[in-house]
Coordinates of N, CA and C in Angstrom, one line a residue:
M18 N 0.8 -1.2 0.0 CA 0.0 0.0 0.0 C 0.9 1.2 0.0
P19 N 0.6 2.2 -0.9 CA 1.4 3.4 -0.9 C 1.4 4.2 0.4
S20 N 2.5 4.8 0.7 CA 2.5 5.6 2.0 C 1.9 7.0 1.8
A21 N 1.1 7.5 2.7 CA 0.5 8.8 2.6 C 1.6 9.9 2.7
E22 N 2.8 9.5 3.3 CA 3.8 10.5 3.4 C 4.6 10.7 2.1
A23 N 4.5 9.7 1.1 CA 5.2 9.9 -0.1 C 4.5 10.9 -1.0
R24 N 5.2 11.8 -1.6 CA 4.5 12.8 -2.4 C 4.5 12.3 -3.9
P25 N 3.3 12.1 -4.4 CA 3.1 11.5 -5.7 C 3.3 12.6 -6.8
P26 N 3.7 12.2 -8.0 CA 3.8 13.2 -9.1 C 2.5 13.8 -9.4
S27 N 2.6 15.0 -10.1 CA 1.4 15.7 -10.5 C 1.5 16.0 -12.0
P28 N 1.2 14.9 -12.8 CA 1.3 15.1 -14.3 C 0.3 16.1 -14.8
P29 N 0.7 16.9 -15.8 CA -0.2 17.9 -16.4 C -1.4 17.2 -17.0
E30 N -1.3 16.0 -17.6 CA -2.4 15.3 -18.1 C -2.6 14.0 -17.4
P31 N -3.3 14.0 -16.3 CA -3.3 12.8 -15.4 C -4.1 11.6 -16.1
S32 N -3.7 10.4 -15.7 CA -4.4 9.2 -16.1 C -5.0 8.6 -14.9
P33 N -6.3 8.6 -14.8 CA -7.0 8.1 -13.6 C -6.7 6.6 -13.5
P34 N -6.7 6.1 -12.2 CA -6.5 4.7 -12.0 C -7.7 3.9 -12.6
A35 N -7.4 2.6 -12.9 CA -8.5 1.8 -13.4 C -9.5 1.6 -12.3
G36 N -10.8 1.6 -12.7 CA -11.8 1.4 -11.7 C -12.5 2.6 -11.3
D37 N -12.0 3.8 -11.6 CA -12.6 5.1 -11.3 C -13.3 5.6 -12.6
R38 N -14.5 6.0 -12.5 CA -15.3 6.4 -13.7 C -14.9 7.9 -14.0
T39 N -14.1 8.1 -15.0 CA -13.6 9.4 -15.3 C -14.0 9.9 -16.7
A40 N -14.3 11.1 -16.8 CA -14.7 11.6 -18.1 C -13.5 11.8 -19.1
T41 N -13.8 11.7 -20.4 CA -12.8 11.9 -21.4 C -13.3 13.0 -22.3
G42 N -12.5 13.6 -23.1 CA -13.0 14.5 -24.1 C -12.4 15.9 -23.9
P43 N -12.9 16.9 -24.7 CA -12.4 18.2 -24.7 C -13.0 19.2 -23.7
A44 N -13.7 18.7 -22.7 CA -14.4 19.6 -21.7 C -13.4 20.6 -21.1
P45 N -13.8 21.9 -21.1 CA -12.9 22.9 -20.5 C -12.8 22.8 -19.0
R46 N -13.9 22.3 -18.4 CA -13.9 22.2 -16.9 C -14.5 20.9 -16.5
R47 N -14.1 20.4 -15.3 CA -14.7 19.2 -14.9 C -15.0 19.3 -13.4
L48 N -16.0 18.5 -13.0 CA -16.3 18.4 -11.6 C -16.0 17.0 -11.1
W49 N -15.1 16.9 -10.2 CA -14.7 15.6 -9.6 C -15.5 15.3 -8.4
L50 N -16.3 14.3 -8.4 CA -17.2 13.9 -7.3 C -16.6 12.7 -6.6
V51 N -15.9 12.9 -5.5 CA -15.1 11.9 -4.8 C -15.9 11.5 -3.6
R52 N -16.2 10.2 -3.5 CA -16.8 9.6 -2.3 C -15.8 9.3 -1.2
H53 N -16.1 9.6 0.0 CA -15.3 9.3 1.1 C -14.9 7.8 1.2
A54 N -13.9 7.5 2.0 CA -13.5 6.1 2.1 C -14.5 5.3 2.9
R55 N -14.3 4.0 3.1 CA -15.2 3.1 3.8 C -15.5 3.6 5.2
P56 N -16.8 3.8 5.5 CA -17.1 4.2 6.9 C -17.0 3.1 7.9
L57 N -16.8 3.4 9.1 CA -16.7 2.4 10.2 C -18.1 2.2 10.8
V58 N -19.0 1.7 10.0 CA -20.3 1.4 10.4 C -20.7 0.0 9.9
D59 N -21.7 -0.6 10.6 CA -22.2 -1.9 10.1 C -23.0 -1.8 8.8
A60 N -22.9 -2.8 8.0 CA -23.6 -2.8 6.7 C -25.1 -2.7 7.0
G61 N -25.8 -2.0 6.1 CA -27.3 -1.9 6.2 C -27.8 -0.8 7.1
L62 N -26.9 0.0 7.6 CA -27.2 1.1 8.5 C -27.6 2.3 7.8
C63 N -28.6 3.0 8.2 CA -28.9 4.3 7.6 C -28.1 5.4 8.3
Y64 N -27.3 6.1 7.5 CA -26.5 7.2 8.0 C -26.4 8.2 6.9
G65 N -26.7 9.5 7.2 CA -26.5 10.5 6.2 C -25.9 11.7 7.0
R66 N -26.7 12.4 7.8 CA -26.2 13.5 8.6 C -25.3 13.0 9.7
Q67 N -25.5 11.7 10.1 CA -24.7 11.2 11.2 C -23.2 11.2 10.9
D68 N -22.4 11.7 11.8 CA -21.0 11.9 11.6 C -20.2 10.7 12.0
V69 N -20.0 9.8 11.1 CA -19.2 8.6 11.4 C -17.8 8.7 10.7
A70 N -16.9 8.1 11.3 CA -15.5 8.1 10.8 C -15.3 7.1 9.7
A71 N -14.3 7.3 8.9 CA -13.9 6.4 7.8 C -12.7 5.6 8.2
D72 N -12.5 4.5 7.5 CA -11.3 3.7 7.8 C -10.0 4.5 7.4
A73 N -9.1 4.6 8.3 CA -8.0 5.5 8.1 C -7.0 5.0 7.0
A74 N -6.8 3.7 6.9 CA -5.9 3.2 5.9 C -6.5 3.4 4.5
H75 N -7.8 3.1 4.4 CA -8.5 3.3 3.1 C -8.5 4.8 2.7
T76 N -8.7 5.7 3.7 CA -8.6 7.1 3.5 C -7.2 7.5 2.9
R77 N -6.2 7.0 3.5 CA -4.8 7.3 3.0 C -4.6 6.8 1.6
E78 N -5.0 5.6 1.3 CA -4.9 4.9 0.0 C -5.7 5.7 -1.0
T79 N -6.9 6.1 -0.7 CA -7.7 6.9 -1.6 C -7.0 8.2 -1.9
A80 N -6.5 8.9 -0.9 CA -5.8 10.2 -1.1 C -4.6 10.1 -2.1
V81 N -3.9 9.0 -1.9 CA -2.7 8.8 -2.8 C -3.2 8.6 -4.3
R82 N -4.2 7.8 -4.5 CA -4.7 7.6 -5.9 C -5.2 8.9 -6.5
L83 N -6.0 9.6 -5.6 CA -6.6 10.8 -6.1 C -5.6 11.9 -6.4
A84 N -4.5 12.0 -5.5 CA -3.5 12.9 -5.7 C -2.8 12.7 -7.1
R85 N -2.6 11.5 -7.5 CA -2.0 11.2 -8.8 C -2.9 11.5 -10.0
A86 N -4.2 11.6 -9.8 CA -5.1 11.7 -10.9 C -5.5 13.2 -11.1
L87 N -5.5 14.0 -10.1 CA -6.1 15.4 -10.2 C -5.2 16.3 -11.0
P88 N -5.7 17.2 -11.8 CA -4.9 18.2 -12.5 C -4.4 19.2 -11.5
P89 N -3.4 20.0 -11.9 CA -2.9 21.0 -11.1 C -3.9 22.2 -10.9
G90 N -3.9 22.7 -9.7 CA -4.7 23.9 -9.4 C -6.2 23.8 -9.3
A91 N -6.7 22.5 -9.1 CA -8.1 22.3 -9.0 C -8.6 22.9 -7.7
M92 N -9.9 23.3 -7.6 CA -10.5 23.9 -6.4 C -11.1 22.8 -5.6
L93 N -10.6 22.7 -4.3 CA -11.0 21.6 -3.4 C -12.1 22.1 -2.4
R94 N -13.2 21.4 -2.4 CA -14.2 21.7 -1.4 C -14.6 20.3 -0.7
T95 N -15.1 20.4 0.5 CA -15.5 19.1 1.2 C -16.7 19.3 2.0
S96 N -17.4 18.2 2.1 CA -18.5 18.0 3.1 C -18.0 18.2 4.5
P97 N -18.8 18.7 5.4 CA -18.3 18.9 6.8 C -18.2 17.6 7.6
R98 N -18.7 16.5 7.1 CA -18.6 15.3 7.8 C -17.2 14.8 7.9
T99 N -16.9 14.2 9.1 CA -15.6 13.7 9.4 C -15.0 12.8 8.3
R100 N -15.8 11.9 7.8 CA -15.4 10.9 6.8 C -14.9 11.6 5.6
C101 N -15.4 12.8 5.3 CA -15.0 13.5 4.1 C -13.8 14.4 4.4
R102 N -13.9 15.1 5.5 CA -12.8 16.0 5.9 C -11.5 15.3 6.1
A103 N -11.5 14.1 6.6 CA -10.3 13.3 6.7 C -9.6 13.1 5.4
L104 N -10.4 12.8 4.4 CA -9.8 12.6 3.0 C -9.3 13.9 2.4
A105 N -10.1 14.9 2.6 CA -9.7 16.2 2.1 C -8.3 16.7 2.7
D106 N -8.2 16.4 4.0 CA -6.9 16.8 4.7 C -5.7 16.0 4.2
A107 N -6.0 14.7 4.0 CA -4.9 13.8 3.5 C -4.5 14.2 2.1
L108 N -5.5 14.5 1.3 CA -5.2 14.9 -0.1 C -4.5 16.2 -0.2
A109 N -4.9 17.2 0.6 CA -4.2 18.5 0.6 C -2.7 18.4 1.1
A110 N -2.5 17.4 2.0 CA -1.1 17.2 2.4 C -0.2 16.7 1.3
L111 N -0.8 15.9 0.4 CA -0.1 15.3 -0.7 C 0.0 16.3 -1.9
R112 N -1.0 17.1 -2.0 CA -1.0 18.0 -3.2 C -1.2 19.5 -2.8
P113 N -0.2 20.1 -2.3 CA -0.3 21.5 -1.8 C -0.6 22.5 -2.9
D114 N -0.5 22.1 -4.2 CA -0.8 22.9 -5.3 C -2.3 23.1 -5.5
L115 N -3.1 22.2 -4.9 CA -4.6 22.3 -5.0 C -5.0 23.5 -4.2
R116 N -6.0 24.3 -4.8 CA -6.4 25.5 -4.1 C -7.5 25.2 -3.1
P117 N -7.1 25.3 -1.8 CA -8.1 25.0 -0.8 C -9.2 26.0 -0.8
D118 N -10.4 25.6 -0.7 CA -11.5 26.5 -0.7 C -12.2 26.6 0.7
A119 N -13.2 25.7 0.9 CA -13.8 25.8 2.2 C -14.6 24.5 2.5
V120 N -14.8 24.2 3.7 CA -15.8 23.2 4.1 C -17.2 23.8 3.7
D121 N -18.0 23.0 3.0 CA -19.2 23.5 2.4 C -20.4 22.6 2.9
A122 N -21.2 23.1 3.7 CA -22.3 22.4 4.3 C -23.3 21.9 3.2
R123 N -23.3 22.5 2.0 CA -24.2 22.1 1.0 C -23.8 20.7 0.4
L124 N -22.6 20.3 0.7 CA -22.1 19.0 0.2 C -22.3 17.8 1.2
A125 N -23.0 18.1 2.3 CA -23.3 17.0 3.2 C -24.3 16.1 2.7
E126 N -24.3 14.9 3.2 CA -25.3 13.9 2.7 C -26.7 14.3 3.2
M127 N -27.7 13.7 2.6 CA -29.1 14.0 3.0 C -29.3 13.6 4.5
D128 N -30.2 14.4 5.1 CA -30.5 14.2 6.5 C -31.7 13.3 6.6
F129 N -31.6 12.1 7.3 CA -32.7 11.2 7.4 C -33.4 11.3 8.7
G130 N -33.1 12.3 9.5 CA -33.9 12.5 10.7 C -33.8 11.4 11.7
E131 N -34.9 10.9 12.2 CA -34.9 9.8 13.2 C -34.5 8.5 12.6
W132 N -34.4 8.4 11.3 CA -33.9 7.1 10.7 C -32.4 7.0 10.9
E133 N -31.7 8.0 11.2 CA -30.3 8.0 11.3 C -29.8 7.0 12.4
G134 N -28.9 6.1 12.0 CA -28.4 5.2 13.0 C -29.2 3.9 13.1
R135 N -30.3 3.8 12.4 CA -31.1 2.6 12.4 C -30.8 1.8 11.2
R136 N -31.1 0.5 11.3 CA -31.0 -0.4 10.1 C -32.1 -0.1 9.2
W137 N -31.8 -0.1 7.9 CA -32.8 0.1 6.9 C -33.9 -0.9 7.0
D138 N -33.6 -2.2 7.3 CA -34.6 -3.2 7.3 C -35.5 -3.1 8.6
A139 N -35.1 -2.2 9.6 CA -35.9 -2.0 10.8 C -36.8 -0.8 10.7
I140 N -36.6 0.0 9.6 CA -37.4 1.2 9.5 C -38.9 0.9 9.1
G141 N -39.0 -0.2 8.4 CA -40.4 -0.7 8.1 C -40.9 -0.2 6.7
A142 N -41.6 -1.1 6.1 CA -42.1 -0.9 4.7 C -43.1 0.3 4.7
E143 N -43.9 0.4 5.7 CA -44.9 1.5 5.7 C -44.2 2.9 5.7
A144 N -43.2 3.1 6.4 CA -42.5 4.4 6.4 C -41.8 4.6 5.1
L145 N -41.2 3.5 4.5 CA -40.5 3.7 3.3 C -41.5 4.0 2.1
D146 N -42.7 3.3 2.2 CA -43.7 3.5 1.2 C -44.2 5.0 1.2
A147 N -44.3 5.5 2.4 CA -44.8 6.9 2.6 C -43.8 7.9 1.9
W148 N -42.5 7.5 2.0 CA -41.5 8.4 1.3 C -41.6 8.3 -0.2
T149 N -41.7 7.1 -0.7 CA -41.7 6.9 -2.2 C -43.0 7.4 -2.8
A150 N -44.1 7.4 -2.0 CA -45.4 7.9 -2.5 C -45.3 9.5 -2.7
D151 N -44.5 10.2 -2.0 CA -44.3 11.6 -2.2 C -42.8 11.9 -2.2
F152 N -42.2 11.4 -3.1 CA -40.7 11.3 -3.1 C -40.1 12.7 -3.0
A153 N -40.6 13.7 -3.7 CA -40.0 15.0 -3.7 C -40.1 15.7 -2.4
H154 N -41.3 15.6 -1.7 CA -41.6 16.5 -0.6 C -41.6 15.8 0.8
H155 N -41.8 14.5 0.8 CA -41.8 13.8 2.1 C -40.5 13.9 2.8
R156 N -40.5 14.1 4.1 CA -39.3 14.2 4.9 C -39.0 12.9 5.6
P157 N -38.2 12.0 5.1 CA -37.9 10.7 5.7 C -37.4 10.8 7.1
G158 N -38.1 10.2 8.1 CA -37.6 10.3 9.5 C -37.8 11.7 10.0
G159 N -38.5 12.6 9.4 CA -38.6 13.9 9.8 C -37.4 14.8 9.4
G160 N -36.6 14.3 8.6 CA -35.4 15.0 8.2 C -35.6 15.9 7.0
E161 N -34.8 15.6 5.9 CA -34.8 16.5 4.8 C -35.5 15.9 3.6
S162 N -36.3 16.6 2.9 CA -36.9 16.1 1.7 C -35.9 16.1 0.5
V163 N -36.3 15.3 -0.5 CA -35.4 15.2 -1.7 C -35.4 16.6 -2.4
A164 N -36.5 17.3 -2.4 CA -36.6 18.6 -3.0 C -35.6 19.6 -2.3
A165 N -35.6 19.6 -1.0 CA -34.7 20.4 -0.2 C -33.2 20.0 -0.5
F166 N -33.0 18.7 -0.5 CA -31.6 18.2 -0.8 C -31.2 18.7 -2.2
M167 N -32.0 18.5 -3.2 CA -31.6 18.9 -4.5 C -31.4 20.4 -4.6
A168 N -32.2 21.2 -3.9 CA -31.9 22.7 -3.9 C -30.6 23.0 -3.2
R169 N -30.3 22.3 -2.1 CA -29.1 22.6 -1.4 C -27.8 22.2 -2.3
V170 N -27.8 21.0 -2.9 CA -26.7 20.7 -3.7 C -26.7 21.6 -5.0
G171 N -27.9 21.9 -5.5 CA -27.9 22.8 -6.6 C -27.3 24.2 -6.4
G172 N -27.4 24.7 -5.2 CA -26.7 25.9 -4.8 C -25.2 25.8 -5.0
A173 N -24.6 24.7 -4.6 CA -23.2 24.5 -4.7 C -22.8 24.3 -6.2
F174 N -23.7 23.6 -6.9 CA -23.4 23.4 -8.4 C -23.4 24.7 -9.1
D175 N -24.4 25.6 -8.8 CA -24.4 26.9 -9.4 C -23.2 27.8 -9.1
A176 N -22.6 27.5 -8.0 CA -21.4 28.3 -7.6 C -20.1 27.8 -8.0
L177 N -20.1 26.8 -8.9 CA -18.8 26.2 -9.4 C -18.0 27.3 -10.1
P178 N -16.7 27.4 -9.8 CA -15.9 28.4 -10.5 C -15.9 28.3 -12.0
A179 N -15.7 29.4 -12.7 CA -15.9 29.4 -14.1 C -14.6 29.0 -14.9
A180 N -13.5 28.9 -14.2 CA -12.2 28.7 -14.9 C -11.3 27.7 -14.3
A181 N -11.8 26.7 -13.6 CA -11.0 25.7 -13.0 C -11.8 24.4 -12.7
D182 N -11.1 23.3 -12.7 CA -11.7 22.1 -12.3 C -12.1 22.2 -10.8
S183 N -13.2 21.5 -10.4 CA -13.6 21.5 -9.0 C -13.5 20.1 -8.5
V184 N -13.2 19.9 -7.2 CA -13.2 18.6 -6.6 C -14.1 18.7 -5.3
W185 N -15.1 17.9 -5.3 CA -16.0 17.8 -4.2 C -15.7 16.5 -3.5
I186 N -15.2 16.5 -2.2 CA -15.1 15.4 -1.4 C -16.5 15.2 -0.7
C187 N -17.2 14.2 -1.1 CA -18.6 14.2 -0.7 C -19.2 12.8 -0.4
H188 N -20.4 12.6 -0.8 CA -21.2 11.4 -0.5 C -21.9 10.9 -1.7
A189 N -22.4 9.6 -1.7 CA -23.0 9.0 -2.8 C -24.3 9.8 -3.2
G190 N -25.1 10.3 -2.2 CA -26.3 11.0 -2.6 C -25.9 12.3 -3.3
V191 N -24.9 13.0 -2.8 CA -24.5 14.3 -3.4 C -24.0 14.0 -4.9
A192 N -23.3 13.0 -5.1 CA -22.8 12.6 -6.4 C -24.0 12.3 -7.4
R193 N -25.0 11.6 -6.9 CA -26.2 11.3 -7.7 C -26.9 12.6 -8.0
A194 N -27.1 13.5 -7.0 CA -27.8 14.7 -7.2 C -27.0 15.6 -8.3
A195 N -25.7 15.6 -8.2 CA -24.9 16.4 -9.2 C -25.1 15.8 -10.6
A196 N -25.2 14.5 -10.7 CA -25.4 13.9 -12.0 C -26.8 14.4 -12.6
L197 N -27.8 14.5 -11.8 CA -29.1 15.0 -12.2 C -29.0 16.5 -12.6
L198 N -28.3 17.2 -11.8 CA -28.1 18.6 -12.1 C -27.4 18.9 -13.4
L199 N -26.5 18.0 -13.7 CA -25.8 18.1 -15.0 C -26.7 18.0 -16.2
Q200 N -27.8 17.2 -16.0 CA -28.8 17.0 -17.0 C -29.9 18.1 -17.0
G201 N -29.7 19.1 -16.1 CA -30.7 20.1 -16.0 C -31.9 19.8 -15.2
R202 N -31.8 18.7 -14.4 CA -33.0 18.2 -13.7 C -32.9 18.6 -12.2
R203 N -33.8 19.5 -11.8 CA -33.7 20.0 -10.4 C -34.9 19.5 -9.6
R204 N -35.8 18.9 -10.2 CA -37.0 18.3 -9.4 C -37.1 16.9 -9.8
I205 N -37.2 16.0 -8.7 CA -37.3 14.6 -8.9 C -38.6 14.2 -8.2
D206 N -39.6 13.8 -8.9 CA -40.9 13.5 -8.3 C -41.1 12.0 -8.0
H207 N -40.4 11.2 -8.7 CA -40.6 9.7 -8.5 C -39.3 9.0 -8.1
A208 N -39.4 8.1 -7.2 CA -38.2 7.4 -6.7 C -37.5 6.6 -7.8
T209 N -38.3 6.2 -8.8 CA -37.7 5.5 -9.9 C -36.8 6.4 -10.8
D210 N -36.9 7.7 -10.6 CA -36.0 8.6 -11.4 C -34.7 8.9 -10.7
W211 N -34.6 8.4 -9.4 CA -33.4 8.7 -8.7 C -32.3 7.7 -9.2
P212 N -31.1 8.2 -9.5 CA -30.0 7.4 -10.1 C -29.7 6.2 -9.1
R213 N -29.5 5.1 -9.6 CA -29.0 3.9 -8.8 C -27.5 3.9 -8.7
E214 N -26.8 4.3 -9.7 CA -25.4 4.2 -9.7 C -24.7 5.4 -9.1
G215 N -23.6 5.2 -8.5 CA -22.8 6.3 -7.9 C -21.4 5.7 -7.6
P216 N -20.5 6.6 -7.2 CA -19.2 6.1 -6.9 C -19.1 5.3 -5.7
D217 N -18.3 4.2 -5.7 CA -18.1 3.4 -4.5 C -17.3 4.1 -3.5
F218 N -17.1 3.6 -2.3 CA -16.3 4.2 -1.3 C -14.8 4.3 -1.8
G219 N -14.3 5.5 -1.7 CA -12.9 5.8 -2.2 C -12.8 5.9 -3.7
R220 N -13.9 6.1 -4.4 CA -13.8 6.2 -5.8 C -14.4 7.5 -6.2
W221 N -14.4 7.8 -7.5 CA -14.9 9.1 -8.0 C -15.5 9.0 -9.4
T222 N -16.4 9.9 -9.7 CA -16.9 10.2 -11.0 C -16.6 11.6 -11.4
V223 N -16.3 11.8 -12.7 CA -15.9 13.1 -13.1 C -16.9 13.5 -14.2
L224 N -17.5 14.7 -14.0 CA -18.5 15.3 -14.9 C -17.9 16.3 -15.7
A225 N -18.0 16.2 -17.0 CA -17.6 17.3 -17.9 C -18.6 18.4 -18.0
L226 N -18.2 19.6 -17.7 CA -19.1 20.7 -17.7 C -19.1 21.6 -18.9
S227 N -20.2 22.0 -19.4 CA -20.2 23.0 -20.5 C -19.8 24.4 -20.0
A228 N -19.7 25.3 -20.9 CA -19.1 26.6 -20.6 C -20.0 27.3 -19.6
D229 N -21.4 27.1 -19.7 CA -22.3 27.8 -18.8 C -22.7 27.1 -17.6
A230 N -22.2 25.9 -17.3 CA -22.5 25.1 -16.1 C -21.8 25.8 -14.9
G231 N -22.6 25.9 -13.8 CA -22.0 26.5 -12.7 C -21.9 28.0 -12.8
A232 N -21.4 28.7 -11.9 CA -21.3 30.1 -11.9 C -22.6 30.8 -12.3
G233 N -23.7 30.2 -11.8 CA -25.0 30.7 -12.1 C -25.8 30.0 -13.2
G234 N -25.1 29.1 -13.9 CA -25.7 28.4 -15.0 C -26.1 27.0 -14.6
T235 N -26.8 26.3 -15.5 CA -27.3 24.9 -15.1 C -26.9 23.9 -16.1
A236 N -26.4 24.3 -17.3 CA -26.2 23.3 -18.4 C -24.9 22.5 -18.1
G237 N -24.9 21.3 -18.7 CA -23.7 20.5 -18.6 C -23.6 19.6 -19.8
A238 N -22.5 18.9 -20.0 CA -22.4 18.0 -21.1 C -22.3 16.6 -20.6
P239 N -23.0 15.6 -21.2 CA -22.9 14.2 -20.7 C -21.5 13.7 -20.9
V240 N -21.1 12.7 -20.1 CA -19.8 12.2 -20.1 C -19.8 10.7 -20.4
S241 N -18.8 10.1 -20.9 CA -18.6 8.7 -20.9 C -17.9 8.2 -19.7
S242 N -18.2 7.0 -19.3 CA -17.6 6.4 -18.1 C -17.3 5.0 -18.3

């Protein structure tokens, strides 16, 4: 396993490691959606707002791979959750050329209210059905609705810098929301329209942005992966 103390090279034209879904083509700007490393929680647990730690070794290994792949001078932002901030800190230590921006609360995972910390299979079909019946506006567990979540992530998407790649250290839900925003979709009324695919722990997806995406715009260009 590579050491987090070793400073990896920063090639002008990086080649992402195999297994990461990365855009190709002539896009002038890109949004790197990086999911945190494996969290230290039991499988099947509902956690969004809940602040759980990530595996330290996997965080270091992810930081090394990401440091080798990112272009020079990208703008780095992170969710406030510990599992994301640990990766952002490890990455910044390896790549001091990255322009640190800020911890951004808009990149936090969806808030599941009273469901947080419970097993999904213990929440019950009735509660889950109530959510899917009004997917946009129902607040699961009394937490955050999908409409509110999309608006929150949309605010961060609209604020993307106009002349640099951006790196979001974030969560699977944020990455899925950003993929919808790239398509110009800001309202999701049906659970079947929510993307099923997203980056795995310690992996990333890169979205190619059109000239008017972010910085107040909404358009984007589809990417191959």
